[in-house]
PDB file of C-alpha atoms in Angstrom:
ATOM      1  CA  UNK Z   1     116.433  -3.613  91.664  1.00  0.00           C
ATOM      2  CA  UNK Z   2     116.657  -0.437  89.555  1.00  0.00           C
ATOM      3  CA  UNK Z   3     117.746   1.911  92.778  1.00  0.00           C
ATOM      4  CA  UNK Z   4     117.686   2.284  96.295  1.00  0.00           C
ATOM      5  CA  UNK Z   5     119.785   0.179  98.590  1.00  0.00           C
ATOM      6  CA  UNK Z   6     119.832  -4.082  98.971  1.00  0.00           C
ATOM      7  CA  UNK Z   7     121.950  -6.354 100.919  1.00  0.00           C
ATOM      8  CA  UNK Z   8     121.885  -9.918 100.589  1.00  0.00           C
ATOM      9  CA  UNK Z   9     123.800 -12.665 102.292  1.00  0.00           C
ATOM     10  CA  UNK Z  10     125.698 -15.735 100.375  1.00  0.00           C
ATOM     11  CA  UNK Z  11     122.337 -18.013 100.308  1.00  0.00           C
ATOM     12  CA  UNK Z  12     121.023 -15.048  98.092  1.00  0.00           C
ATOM     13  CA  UNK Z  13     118.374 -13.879 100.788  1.00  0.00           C
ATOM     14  CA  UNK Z  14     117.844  -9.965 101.134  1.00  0.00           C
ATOM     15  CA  UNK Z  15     119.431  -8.900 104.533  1.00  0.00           C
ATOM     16  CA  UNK Z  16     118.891  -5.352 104.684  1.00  0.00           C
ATOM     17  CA  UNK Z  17     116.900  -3.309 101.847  1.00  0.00           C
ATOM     18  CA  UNK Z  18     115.131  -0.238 101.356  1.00  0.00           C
ATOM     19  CA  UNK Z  19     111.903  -1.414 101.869  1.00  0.00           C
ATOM     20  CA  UNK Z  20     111.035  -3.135 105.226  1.00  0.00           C
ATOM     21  CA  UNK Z  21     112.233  -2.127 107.937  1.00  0.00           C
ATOM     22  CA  UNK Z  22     114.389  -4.643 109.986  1.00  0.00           C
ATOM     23  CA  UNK Z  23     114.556  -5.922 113.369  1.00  0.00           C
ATOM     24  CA  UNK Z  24     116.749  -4.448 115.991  1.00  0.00           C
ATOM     25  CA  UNK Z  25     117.510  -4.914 119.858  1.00  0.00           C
ATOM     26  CA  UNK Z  26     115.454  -2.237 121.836  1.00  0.00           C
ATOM     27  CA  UNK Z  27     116.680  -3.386 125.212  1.00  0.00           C
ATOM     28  CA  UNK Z  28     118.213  -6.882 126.318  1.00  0.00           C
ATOM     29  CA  UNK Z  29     116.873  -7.388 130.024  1.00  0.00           C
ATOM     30  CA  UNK Z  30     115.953 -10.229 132.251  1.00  0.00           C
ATOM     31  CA  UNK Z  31     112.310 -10.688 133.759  1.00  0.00           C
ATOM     32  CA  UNK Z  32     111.247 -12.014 136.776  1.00  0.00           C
ATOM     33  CA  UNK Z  33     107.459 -14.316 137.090  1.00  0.00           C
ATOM     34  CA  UNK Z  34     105.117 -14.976 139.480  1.00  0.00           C
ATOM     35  CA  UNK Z  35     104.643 -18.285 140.878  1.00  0.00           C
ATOM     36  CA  UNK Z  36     101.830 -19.840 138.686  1.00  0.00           C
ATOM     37  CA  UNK Z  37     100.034 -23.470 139.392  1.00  0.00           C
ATOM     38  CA  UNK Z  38     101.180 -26.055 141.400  1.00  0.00           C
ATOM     39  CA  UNK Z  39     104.112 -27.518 139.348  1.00  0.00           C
ATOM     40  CA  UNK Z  40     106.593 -25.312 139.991  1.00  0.00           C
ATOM     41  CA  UNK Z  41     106.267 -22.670 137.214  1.00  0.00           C
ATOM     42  CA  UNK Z  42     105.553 -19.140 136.612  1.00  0.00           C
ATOM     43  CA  UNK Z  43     104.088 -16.452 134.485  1.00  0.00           C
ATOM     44  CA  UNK Z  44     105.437 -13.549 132.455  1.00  0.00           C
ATOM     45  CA  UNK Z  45     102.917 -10.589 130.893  1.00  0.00           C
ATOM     46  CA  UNK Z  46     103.159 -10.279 127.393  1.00  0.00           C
ATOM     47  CA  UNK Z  47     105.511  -8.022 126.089  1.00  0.00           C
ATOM     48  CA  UNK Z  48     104.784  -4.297 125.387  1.00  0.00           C
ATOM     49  CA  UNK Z  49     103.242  -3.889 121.905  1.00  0.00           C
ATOM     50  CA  UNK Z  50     105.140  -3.015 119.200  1.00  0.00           C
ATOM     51  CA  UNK Z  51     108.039  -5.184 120.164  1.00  0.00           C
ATOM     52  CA  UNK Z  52     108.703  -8.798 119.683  1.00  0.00           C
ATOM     53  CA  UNK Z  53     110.209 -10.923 122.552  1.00  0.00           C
ATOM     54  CA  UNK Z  54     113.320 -13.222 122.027  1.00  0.00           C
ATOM     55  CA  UNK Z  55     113.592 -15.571 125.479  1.00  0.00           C
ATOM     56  CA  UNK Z  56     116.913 -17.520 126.439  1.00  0.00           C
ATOM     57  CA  UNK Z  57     116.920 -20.890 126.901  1.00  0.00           C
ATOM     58  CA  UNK Z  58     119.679 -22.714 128.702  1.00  0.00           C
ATOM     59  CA  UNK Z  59     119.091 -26.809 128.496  1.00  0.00           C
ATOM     60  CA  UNK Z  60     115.709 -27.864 130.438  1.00  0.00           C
ATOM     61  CA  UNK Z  61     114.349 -24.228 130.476  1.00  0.00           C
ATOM     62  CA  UNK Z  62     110.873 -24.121 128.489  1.00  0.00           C
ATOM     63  CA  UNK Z  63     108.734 -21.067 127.957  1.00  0.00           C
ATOM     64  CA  UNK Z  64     105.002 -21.228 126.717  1.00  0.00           C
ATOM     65  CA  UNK Z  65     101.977 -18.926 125.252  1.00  0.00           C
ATOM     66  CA  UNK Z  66      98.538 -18.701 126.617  1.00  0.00           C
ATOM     67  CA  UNK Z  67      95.686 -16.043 125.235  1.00  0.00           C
ATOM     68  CA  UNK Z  68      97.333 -13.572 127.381  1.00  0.00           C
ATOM     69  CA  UNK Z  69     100.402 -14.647 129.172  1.00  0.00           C
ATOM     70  CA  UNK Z  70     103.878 -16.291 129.084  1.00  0.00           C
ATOM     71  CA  UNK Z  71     104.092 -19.556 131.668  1.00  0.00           C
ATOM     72  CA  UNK Z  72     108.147 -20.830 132.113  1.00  0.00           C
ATOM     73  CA  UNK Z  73     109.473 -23.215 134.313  1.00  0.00           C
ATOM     74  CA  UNK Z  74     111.609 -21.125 136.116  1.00  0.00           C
ATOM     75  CA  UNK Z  75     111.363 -17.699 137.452  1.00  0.00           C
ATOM     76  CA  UNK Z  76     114.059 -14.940 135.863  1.00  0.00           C
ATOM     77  CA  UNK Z  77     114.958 -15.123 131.744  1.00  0.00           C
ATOM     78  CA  UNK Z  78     116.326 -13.225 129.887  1.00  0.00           C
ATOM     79  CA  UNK Z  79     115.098 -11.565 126.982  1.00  0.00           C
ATOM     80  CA  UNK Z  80     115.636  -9.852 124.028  1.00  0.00           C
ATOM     81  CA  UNK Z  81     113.098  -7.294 122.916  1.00  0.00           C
ATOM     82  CA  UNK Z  82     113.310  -6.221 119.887  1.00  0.00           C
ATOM     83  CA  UNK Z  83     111.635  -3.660 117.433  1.00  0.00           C
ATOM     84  CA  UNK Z  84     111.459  -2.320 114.094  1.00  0.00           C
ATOM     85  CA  UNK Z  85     114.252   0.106 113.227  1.00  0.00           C
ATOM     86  CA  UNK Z  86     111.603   2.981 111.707  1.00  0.00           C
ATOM     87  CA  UNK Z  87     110.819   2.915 115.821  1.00  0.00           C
ATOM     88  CA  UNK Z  88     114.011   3.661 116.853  1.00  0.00           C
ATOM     89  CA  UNK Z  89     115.708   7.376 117.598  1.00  0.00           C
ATOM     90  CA  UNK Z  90     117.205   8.832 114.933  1.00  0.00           C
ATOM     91  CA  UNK Z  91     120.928   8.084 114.564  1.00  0.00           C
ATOM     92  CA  UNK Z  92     123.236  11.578 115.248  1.00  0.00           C
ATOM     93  CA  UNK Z  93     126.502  12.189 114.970  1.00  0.00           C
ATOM     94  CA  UNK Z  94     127.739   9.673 112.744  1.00  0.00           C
ATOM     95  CA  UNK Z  95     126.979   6.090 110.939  1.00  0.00           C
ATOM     96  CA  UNK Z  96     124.389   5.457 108.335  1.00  0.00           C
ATOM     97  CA  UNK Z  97     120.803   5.203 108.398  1.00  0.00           C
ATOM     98  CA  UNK Z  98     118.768   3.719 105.484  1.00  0.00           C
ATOM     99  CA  UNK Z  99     115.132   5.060 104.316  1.00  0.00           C
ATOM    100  CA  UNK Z 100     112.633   3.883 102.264  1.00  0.00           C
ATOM    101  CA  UNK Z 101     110.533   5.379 100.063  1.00  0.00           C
ATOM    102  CA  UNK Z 102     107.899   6.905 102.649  1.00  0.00           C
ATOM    103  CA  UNK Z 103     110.127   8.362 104.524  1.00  0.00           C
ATOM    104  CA  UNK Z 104     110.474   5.711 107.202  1.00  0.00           C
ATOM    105  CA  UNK Z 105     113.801   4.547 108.665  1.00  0.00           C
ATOM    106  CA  UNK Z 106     114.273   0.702 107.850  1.00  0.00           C
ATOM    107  CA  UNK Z 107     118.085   0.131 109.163  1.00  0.00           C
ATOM    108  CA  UNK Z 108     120.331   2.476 110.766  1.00  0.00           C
ATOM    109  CA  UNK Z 109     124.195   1.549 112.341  1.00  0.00           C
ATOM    110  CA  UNK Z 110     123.478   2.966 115.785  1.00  0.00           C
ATOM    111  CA  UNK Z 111     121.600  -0.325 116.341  1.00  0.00           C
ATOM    112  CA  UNK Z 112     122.503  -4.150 116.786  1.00  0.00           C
ATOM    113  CA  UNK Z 113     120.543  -6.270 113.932  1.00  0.00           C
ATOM    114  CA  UNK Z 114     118.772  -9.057 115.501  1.00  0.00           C
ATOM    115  CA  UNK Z 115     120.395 -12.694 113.705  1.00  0.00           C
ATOM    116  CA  UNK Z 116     117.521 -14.641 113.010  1.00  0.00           C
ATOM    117  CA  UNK Z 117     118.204 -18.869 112.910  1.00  0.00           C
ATOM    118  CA  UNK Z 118     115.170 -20.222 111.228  1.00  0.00           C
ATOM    119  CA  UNK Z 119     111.747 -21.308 111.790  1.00  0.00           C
ATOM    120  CA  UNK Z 120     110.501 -24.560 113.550  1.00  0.00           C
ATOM    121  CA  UNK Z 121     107.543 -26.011 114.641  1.00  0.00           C
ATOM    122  CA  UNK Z 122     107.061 -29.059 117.990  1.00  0.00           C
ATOM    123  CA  UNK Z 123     104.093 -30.850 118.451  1.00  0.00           C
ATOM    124  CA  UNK Z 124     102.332 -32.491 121.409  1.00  0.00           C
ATOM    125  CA  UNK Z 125     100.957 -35.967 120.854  1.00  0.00           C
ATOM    126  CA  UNK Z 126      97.597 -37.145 122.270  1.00  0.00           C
ATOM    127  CA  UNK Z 127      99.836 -39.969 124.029  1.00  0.00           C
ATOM    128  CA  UNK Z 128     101.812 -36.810 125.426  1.00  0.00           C
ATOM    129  CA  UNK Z 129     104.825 -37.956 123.783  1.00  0.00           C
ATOM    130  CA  UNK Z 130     106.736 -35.020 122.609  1.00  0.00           C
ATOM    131  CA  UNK Z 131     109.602 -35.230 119.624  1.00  0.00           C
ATOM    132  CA  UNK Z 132     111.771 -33.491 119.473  1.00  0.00           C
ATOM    133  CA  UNK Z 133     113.631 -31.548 117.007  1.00  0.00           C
ATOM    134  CA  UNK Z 134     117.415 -30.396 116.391  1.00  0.00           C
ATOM    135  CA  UNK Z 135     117.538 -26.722 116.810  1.00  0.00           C
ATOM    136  CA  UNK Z 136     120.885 -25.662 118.150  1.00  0.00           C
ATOM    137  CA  UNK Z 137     120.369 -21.880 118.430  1.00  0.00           C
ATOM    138  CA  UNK Z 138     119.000 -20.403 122.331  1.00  0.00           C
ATOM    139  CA  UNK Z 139     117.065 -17.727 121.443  1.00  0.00           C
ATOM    140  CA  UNK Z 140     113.546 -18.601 120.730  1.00  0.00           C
ATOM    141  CA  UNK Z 141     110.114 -16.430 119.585  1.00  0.00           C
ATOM    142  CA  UNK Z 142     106.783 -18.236 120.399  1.00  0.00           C
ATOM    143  CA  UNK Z 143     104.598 -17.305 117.028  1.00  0.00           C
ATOM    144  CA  UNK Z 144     101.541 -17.061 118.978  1.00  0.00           C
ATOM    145  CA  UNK Z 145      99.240 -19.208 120.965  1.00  0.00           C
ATOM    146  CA  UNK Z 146      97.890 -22.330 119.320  1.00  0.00           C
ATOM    147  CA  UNK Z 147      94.825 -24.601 120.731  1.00  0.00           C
ATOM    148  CA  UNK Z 148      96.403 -27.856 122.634  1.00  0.00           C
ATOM    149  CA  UNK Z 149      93.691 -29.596 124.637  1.00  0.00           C
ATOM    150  CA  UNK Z 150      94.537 -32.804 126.334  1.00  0.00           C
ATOM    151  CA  UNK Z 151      91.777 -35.383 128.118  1.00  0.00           C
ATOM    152  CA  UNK Z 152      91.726 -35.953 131.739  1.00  0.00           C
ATOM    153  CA  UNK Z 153      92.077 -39.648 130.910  1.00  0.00           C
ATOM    154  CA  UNK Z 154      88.726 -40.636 132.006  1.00  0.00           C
ATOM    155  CA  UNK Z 155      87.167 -41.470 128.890  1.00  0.00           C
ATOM    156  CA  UNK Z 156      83.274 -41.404 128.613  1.00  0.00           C
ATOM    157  CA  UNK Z 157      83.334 -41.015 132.702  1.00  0.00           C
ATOM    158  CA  UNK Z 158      82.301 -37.237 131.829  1.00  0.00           C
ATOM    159  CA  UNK Z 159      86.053 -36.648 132.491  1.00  0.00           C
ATOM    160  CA  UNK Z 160      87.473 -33.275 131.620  1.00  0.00           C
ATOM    161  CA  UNK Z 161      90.315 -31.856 129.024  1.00  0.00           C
ATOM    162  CA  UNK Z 162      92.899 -29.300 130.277  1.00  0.00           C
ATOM    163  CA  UNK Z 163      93.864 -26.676 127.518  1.00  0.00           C
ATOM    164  CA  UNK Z 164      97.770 -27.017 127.815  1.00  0.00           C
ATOM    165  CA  UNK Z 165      99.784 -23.463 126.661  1.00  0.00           C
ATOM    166  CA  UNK Z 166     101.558 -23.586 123.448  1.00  0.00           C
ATOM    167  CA  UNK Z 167     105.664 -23.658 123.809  1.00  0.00           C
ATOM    168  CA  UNK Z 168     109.157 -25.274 123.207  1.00  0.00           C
ATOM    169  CA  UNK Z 169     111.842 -26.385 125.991  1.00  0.00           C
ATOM    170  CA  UNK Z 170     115.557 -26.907 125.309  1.00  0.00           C
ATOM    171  CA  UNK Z 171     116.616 -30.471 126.281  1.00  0.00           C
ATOM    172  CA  UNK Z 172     119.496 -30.606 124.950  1.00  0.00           C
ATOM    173  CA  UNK Z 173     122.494 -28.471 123.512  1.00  0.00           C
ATOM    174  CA  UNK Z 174     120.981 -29.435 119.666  1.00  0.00           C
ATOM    175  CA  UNK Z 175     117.228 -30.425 120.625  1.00  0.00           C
ATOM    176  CA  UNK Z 176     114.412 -28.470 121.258  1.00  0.00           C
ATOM    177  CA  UNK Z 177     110.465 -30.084 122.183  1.00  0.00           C
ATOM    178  CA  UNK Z 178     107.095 -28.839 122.958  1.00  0.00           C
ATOM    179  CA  UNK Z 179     106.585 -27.429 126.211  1.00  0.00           C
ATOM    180  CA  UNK Z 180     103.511 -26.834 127.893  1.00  0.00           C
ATOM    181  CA  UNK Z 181     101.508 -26.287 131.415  1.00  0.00           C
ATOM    182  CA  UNK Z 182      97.737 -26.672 131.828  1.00  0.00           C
ATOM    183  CA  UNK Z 183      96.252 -23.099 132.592  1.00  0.00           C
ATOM    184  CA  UNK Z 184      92.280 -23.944 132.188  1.00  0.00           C
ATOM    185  CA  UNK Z 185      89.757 -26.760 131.687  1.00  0.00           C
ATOM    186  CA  UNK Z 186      88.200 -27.586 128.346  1.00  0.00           C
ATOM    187  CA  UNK Z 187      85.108 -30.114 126.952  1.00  0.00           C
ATOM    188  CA  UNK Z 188      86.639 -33.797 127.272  1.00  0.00           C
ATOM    189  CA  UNK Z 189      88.008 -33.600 123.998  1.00  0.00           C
ATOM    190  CA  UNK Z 190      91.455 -33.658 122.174  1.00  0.00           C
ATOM    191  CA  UNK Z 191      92.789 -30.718 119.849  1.00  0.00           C
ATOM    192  CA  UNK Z 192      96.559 -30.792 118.839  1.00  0.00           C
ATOM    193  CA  UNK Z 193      98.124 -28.154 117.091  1.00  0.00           C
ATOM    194  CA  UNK Z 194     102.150 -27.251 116.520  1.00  0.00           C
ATOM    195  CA  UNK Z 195     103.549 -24.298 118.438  1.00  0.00           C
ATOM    196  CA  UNK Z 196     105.959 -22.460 115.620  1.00  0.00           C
ATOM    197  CA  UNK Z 197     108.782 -20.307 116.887  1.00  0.00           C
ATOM    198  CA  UNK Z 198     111.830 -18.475 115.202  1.00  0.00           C
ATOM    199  CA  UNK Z 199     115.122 -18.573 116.838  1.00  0.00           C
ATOM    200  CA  UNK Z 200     117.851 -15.987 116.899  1.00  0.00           C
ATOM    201  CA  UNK Z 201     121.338 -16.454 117.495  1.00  0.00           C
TER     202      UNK Z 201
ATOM    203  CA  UNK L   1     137.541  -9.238 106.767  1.00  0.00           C
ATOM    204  CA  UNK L   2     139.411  -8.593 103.255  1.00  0.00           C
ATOM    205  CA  UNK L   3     136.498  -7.656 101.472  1.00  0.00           C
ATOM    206  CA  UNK L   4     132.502  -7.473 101.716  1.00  0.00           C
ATOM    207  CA  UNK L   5     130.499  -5.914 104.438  1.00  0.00           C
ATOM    208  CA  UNK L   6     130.195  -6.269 108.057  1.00  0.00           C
ATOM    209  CA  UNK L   7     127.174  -4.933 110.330  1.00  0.00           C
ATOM    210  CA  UNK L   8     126.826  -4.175 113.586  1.00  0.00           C
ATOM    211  CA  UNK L   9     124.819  -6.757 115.446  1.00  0.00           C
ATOM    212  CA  UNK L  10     123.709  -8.396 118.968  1.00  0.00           C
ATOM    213  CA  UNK L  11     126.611 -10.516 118.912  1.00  0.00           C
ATOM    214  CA  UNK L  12     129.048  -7.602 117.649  1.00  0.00           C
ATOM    215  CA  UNK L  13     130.598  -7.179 113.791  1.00  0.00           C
ATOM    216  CA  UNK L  14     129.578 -10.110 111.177  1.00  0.00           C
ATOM    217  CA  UNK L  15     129.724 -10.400 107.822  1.00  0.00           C
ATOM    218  CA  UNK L  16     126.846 -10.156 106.004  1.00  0.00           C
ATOM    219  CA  UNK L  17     127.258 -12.944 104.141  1.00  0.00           C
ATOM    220  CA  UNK L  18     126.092 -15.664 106.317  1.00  0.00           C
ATOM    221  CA  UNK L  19     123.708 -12.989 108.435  1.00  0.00           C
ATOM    222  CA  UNK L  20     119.444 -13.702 108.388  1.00  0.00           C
ATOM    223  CA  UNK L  21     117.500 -10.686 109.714  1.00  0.00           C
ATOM    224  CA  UNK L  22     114.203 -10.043 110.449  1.00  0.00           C
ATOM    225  CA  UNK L  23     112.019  -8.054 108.380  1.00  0.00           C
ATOM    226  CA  UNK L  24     108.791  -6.330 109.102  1.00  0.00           C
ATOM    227  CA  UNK L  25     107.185  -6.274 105.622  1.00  0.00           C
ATOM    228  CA  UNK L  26     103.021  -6.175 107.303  1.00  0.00           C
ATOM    229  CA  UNK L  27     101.419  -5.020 109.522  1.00  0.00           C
ATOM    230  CA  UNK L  28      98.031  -4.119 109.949  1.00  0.00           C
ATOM    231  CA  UNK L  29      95.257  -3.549 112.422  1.00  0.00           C
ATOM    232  CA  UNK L  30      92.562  -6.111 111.568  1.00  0.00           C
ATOM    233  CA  UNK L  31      88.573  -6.258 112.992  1.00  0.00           C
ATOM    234  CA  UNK L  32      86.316  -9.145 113.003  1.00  0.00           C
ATOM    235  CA  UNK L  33      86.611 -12.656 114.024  1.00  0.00           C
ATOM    236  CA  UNK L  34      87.405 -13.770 110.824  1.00  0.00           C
ATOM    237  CA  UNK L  35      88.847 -12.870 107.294  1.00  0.00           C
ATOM    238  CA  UNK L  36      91.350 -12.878 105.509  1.00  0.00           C
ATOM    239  CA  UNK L  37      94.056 -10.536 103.772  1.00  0.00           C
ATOM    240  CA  UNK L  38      96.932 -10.899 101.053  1.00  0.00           C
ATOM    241  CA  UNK L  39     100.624  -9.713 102.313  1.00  0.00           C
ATOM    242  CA  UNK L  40     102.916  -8.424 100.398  1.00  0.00           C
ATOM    243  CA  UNK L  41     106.634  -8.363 100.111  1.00  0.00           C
ATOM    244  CA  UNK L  42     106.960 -11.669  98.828  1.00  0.00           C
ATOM    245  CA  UNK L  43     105.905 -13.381 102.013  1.00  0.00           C
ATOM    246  CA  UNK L  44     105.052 -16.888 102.209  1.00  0.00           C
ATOM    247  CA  UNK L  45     104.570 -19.958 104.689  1.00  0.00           C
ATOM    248  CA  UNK L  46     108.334 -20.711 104.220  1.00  0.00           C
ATOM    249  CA  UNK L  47     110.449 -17.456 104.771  1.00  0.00           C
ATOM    250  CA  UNK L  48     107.840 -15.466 107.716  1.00  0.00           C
ATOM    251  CA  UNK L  49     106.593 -15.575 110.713  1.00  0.00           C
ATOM    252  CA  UNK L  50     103.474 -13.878 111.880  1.00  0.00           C
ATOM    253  CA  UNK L  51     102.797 -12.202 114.940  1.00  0.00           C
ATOM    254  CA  UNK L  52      99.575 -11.075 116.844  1.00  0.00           C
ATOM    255  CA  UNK L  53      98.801  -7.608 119.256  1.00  0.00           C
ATOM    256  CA  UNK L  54      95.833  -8.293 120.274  1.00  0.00           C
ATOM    257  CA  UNK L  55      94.346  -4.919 121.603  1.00  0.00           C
ATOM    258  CA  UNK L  56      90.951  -6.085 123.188  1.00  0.00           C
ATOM    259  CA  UNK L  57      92.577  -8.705 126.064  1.00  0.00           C
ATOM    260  CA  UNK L  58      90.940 -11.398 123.878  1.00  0.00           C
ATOM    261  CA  UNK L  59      92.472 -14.260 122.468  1.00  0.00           C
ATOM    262  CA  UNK L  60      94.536 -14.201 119.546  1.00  0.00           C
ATOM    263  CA  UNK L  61      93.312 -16.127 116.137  1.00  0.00           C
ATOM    264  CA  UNK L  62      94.247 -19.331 114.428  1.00  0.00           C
ATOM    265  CA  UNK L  63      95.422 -18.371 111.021  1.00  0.00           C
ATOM    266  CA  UNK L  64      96.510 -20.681 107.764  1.00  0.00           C
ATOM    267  CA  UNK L  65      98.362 -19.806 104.589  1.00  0.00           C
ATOM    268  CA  UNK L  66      97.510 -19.955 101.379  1.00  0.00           C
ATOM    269  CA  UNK L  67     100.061 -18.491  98.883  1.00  0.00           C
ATOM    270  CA  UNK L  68     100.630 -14.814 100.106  1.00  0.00           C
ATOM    271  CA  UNK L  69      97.273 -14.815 101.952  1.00  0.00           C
ATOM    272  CA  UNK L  70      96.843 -15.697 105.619  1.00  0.00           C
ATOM    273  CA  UNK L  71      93.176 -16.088 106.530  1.00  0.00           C
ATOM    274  CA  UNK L  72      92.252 -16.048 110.010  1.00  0.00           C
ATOM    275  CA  UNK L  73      89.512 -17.746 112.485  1.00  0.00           C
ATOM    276  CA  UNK L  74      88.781 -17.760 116.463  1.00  0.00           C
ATOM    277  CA  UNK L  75      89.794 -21.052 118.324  1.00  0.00           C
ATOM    278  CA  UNK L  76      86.913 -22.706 119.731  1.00  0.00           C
ATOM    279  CA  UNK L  77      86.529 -22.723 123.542  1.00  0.00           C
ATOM    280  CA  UNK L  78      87.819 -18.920 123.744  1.00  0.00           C
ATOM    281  CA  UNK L  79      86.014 -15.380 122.964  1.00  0.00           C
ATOM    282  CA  UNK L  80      88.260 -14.474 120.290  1.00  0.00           C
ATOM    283  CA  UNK L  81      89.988 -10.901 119.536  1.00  0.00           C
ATOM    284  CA  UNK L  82      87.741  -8.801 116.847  1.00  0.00           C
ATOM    285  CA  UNK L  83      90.507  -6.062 117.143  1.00  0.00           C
ATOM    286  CA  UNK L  84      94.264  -7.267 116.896  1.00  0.00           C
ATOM    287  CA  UNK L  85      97.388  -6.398 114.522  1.00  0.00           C
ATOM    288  CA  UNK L  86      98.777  -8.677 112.444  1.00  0.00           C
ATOM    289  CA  UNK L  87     102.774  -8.707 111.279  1.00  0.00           C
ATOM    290  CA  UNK L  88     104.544 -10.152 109.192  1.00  0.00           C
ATOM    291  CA  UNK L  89     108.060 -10.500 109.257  1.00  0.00           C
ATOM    292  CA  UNK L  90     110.457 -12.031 107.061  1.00  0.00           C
ATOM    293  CA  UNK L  91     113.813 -13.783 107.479  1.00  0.00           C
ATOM    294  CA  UNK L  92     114.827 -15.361 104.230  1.00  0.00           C
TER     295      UNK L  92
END
């Protein structure tokens, strides 16, 4: 760089610069579902736009994506929601904001910088086996929905699939797997796709 | 800390030095069904995640990478979104 401001960490990777602005907590909270199906789990509306949505997960809790709502298996999370820093209020008093070159705020030190872990991807088999995947951190962001579509088990009996929603559970203090609830019907037919999420610490 | 920098974060004062954050370096509001647009900031596959508001109550798009370009589709079996934003956001 020739000017402005950049902050990298020891793996060489740009923490905080002057031109994108970075994440940083709007509001922690906990949410409460509704009761959803039969099996016990329940369903969250998306988050408000213009903010992404970091859910806790303590070993066994999973939390999924459909088109246009979040099913968990159990009914109060908490979240993180967090936003851009060019959307937050304008830092007064004292501290240091950062801008970048139009103007908008990309980092200022009346926030709390979201940590981010890495990014990971679980898969559903057609045999509904699930692997799973070492992933120690507890904060998890679903990408977005992906297509998972799983037969009835009735093959050429004119048997159904059920479109399973797109998410990751915590089994254990290290491992993370796909998690997922059936939330419509589908043509018998079988589409697998990863669900991708980012963790936070 | 003897030397370097420390920010405030949502798990107090770290140093920078072993820190990841997440970066917003796209977003745009995208029509259609399909398509397909370059993002830049030095965004690939390996160091973002992308991110969908979908503004229509439709459902939100498969997408693939190639390079710096995502290029989007509808899933089959659902009415797709034809008005959504995409982001990008960075973390290494």
């Amino acid at each position: 760089m020739s000017y402005g401001f950049e902050a990298k960490n020891a793996a060489n990777e740009v923490v905080i610069d002057n031109s994108f602005p970075v994440y940083e907590l709007s509001a922690p909270s906990t949410v409460t579902g509704t009761s959803f199906g039969s099996q016990g789990d329940y369903s969250f509306p998306l988050q408000p736009n213009g903010t992404l949505r970091f859910w806790q997960l303590g070993v066994g809790d999973g939390i999924s994506r459909t088109p246009t709502l979040f099913i968990g298996n159990k009914q109060t999370f908490t979240v993180r929601d967090v936003v851009p820093a060019s959307s937050l209020p304008v830092p007064s008093g004292y501290g240091m904001a950062i801008y970048g070159a139009s103007g908008q705020k990309v980092y200022a030190t009346n926030g709390e910088l979201l940590t981010i872990g890495d990014k990971y991807s679980v898969e559903l088999q057609a045999n509904n086996v699930r692997p799973p995947i070492n992933v120690s951190d507890s904060w998890v962001a679903i990408e977005t929905f992906t297509l998972n579509i799983l037969s009835s088990g009735t093959p050429g009996g004119g048997g159904i699939g059920f479109v399973v929603s797109s998410g990751v559970q915590k089994i254990s203090s290290t491992q993370m797997q796909y998690y997922g609830q059936s939330f419509s019907s589908a043509p018998e037919v079988i589409i697998l796709n990863p669900t991708v999420f980012i963790t936070a610490k | 800390m003897s030397y370097g920098m420390q920010i405030r974060t949502v798990n107090g004062l770290e140093n920078i030095d072993s820190l990841r954050s997440l970066r917003e370096v796209f977003r745009v509001a995208l029509t259609g069904t399909s398509g397909s647009v370059a993002v830049p900031g030095g965004a690939v596959e390996g160091n973002s995640a992308v991110f969908f508001e979908v503004n229509d109550g439709k459902t939100p798009p498969q997408f693939s990478w190639s390079g710096s370009t995502i290029t989007w589709s509808g899933w089959n079996f659902f009415d797709p979104t034809s008005n959504f934003t995409l982001i990008v956001c960075r973390f290494k």
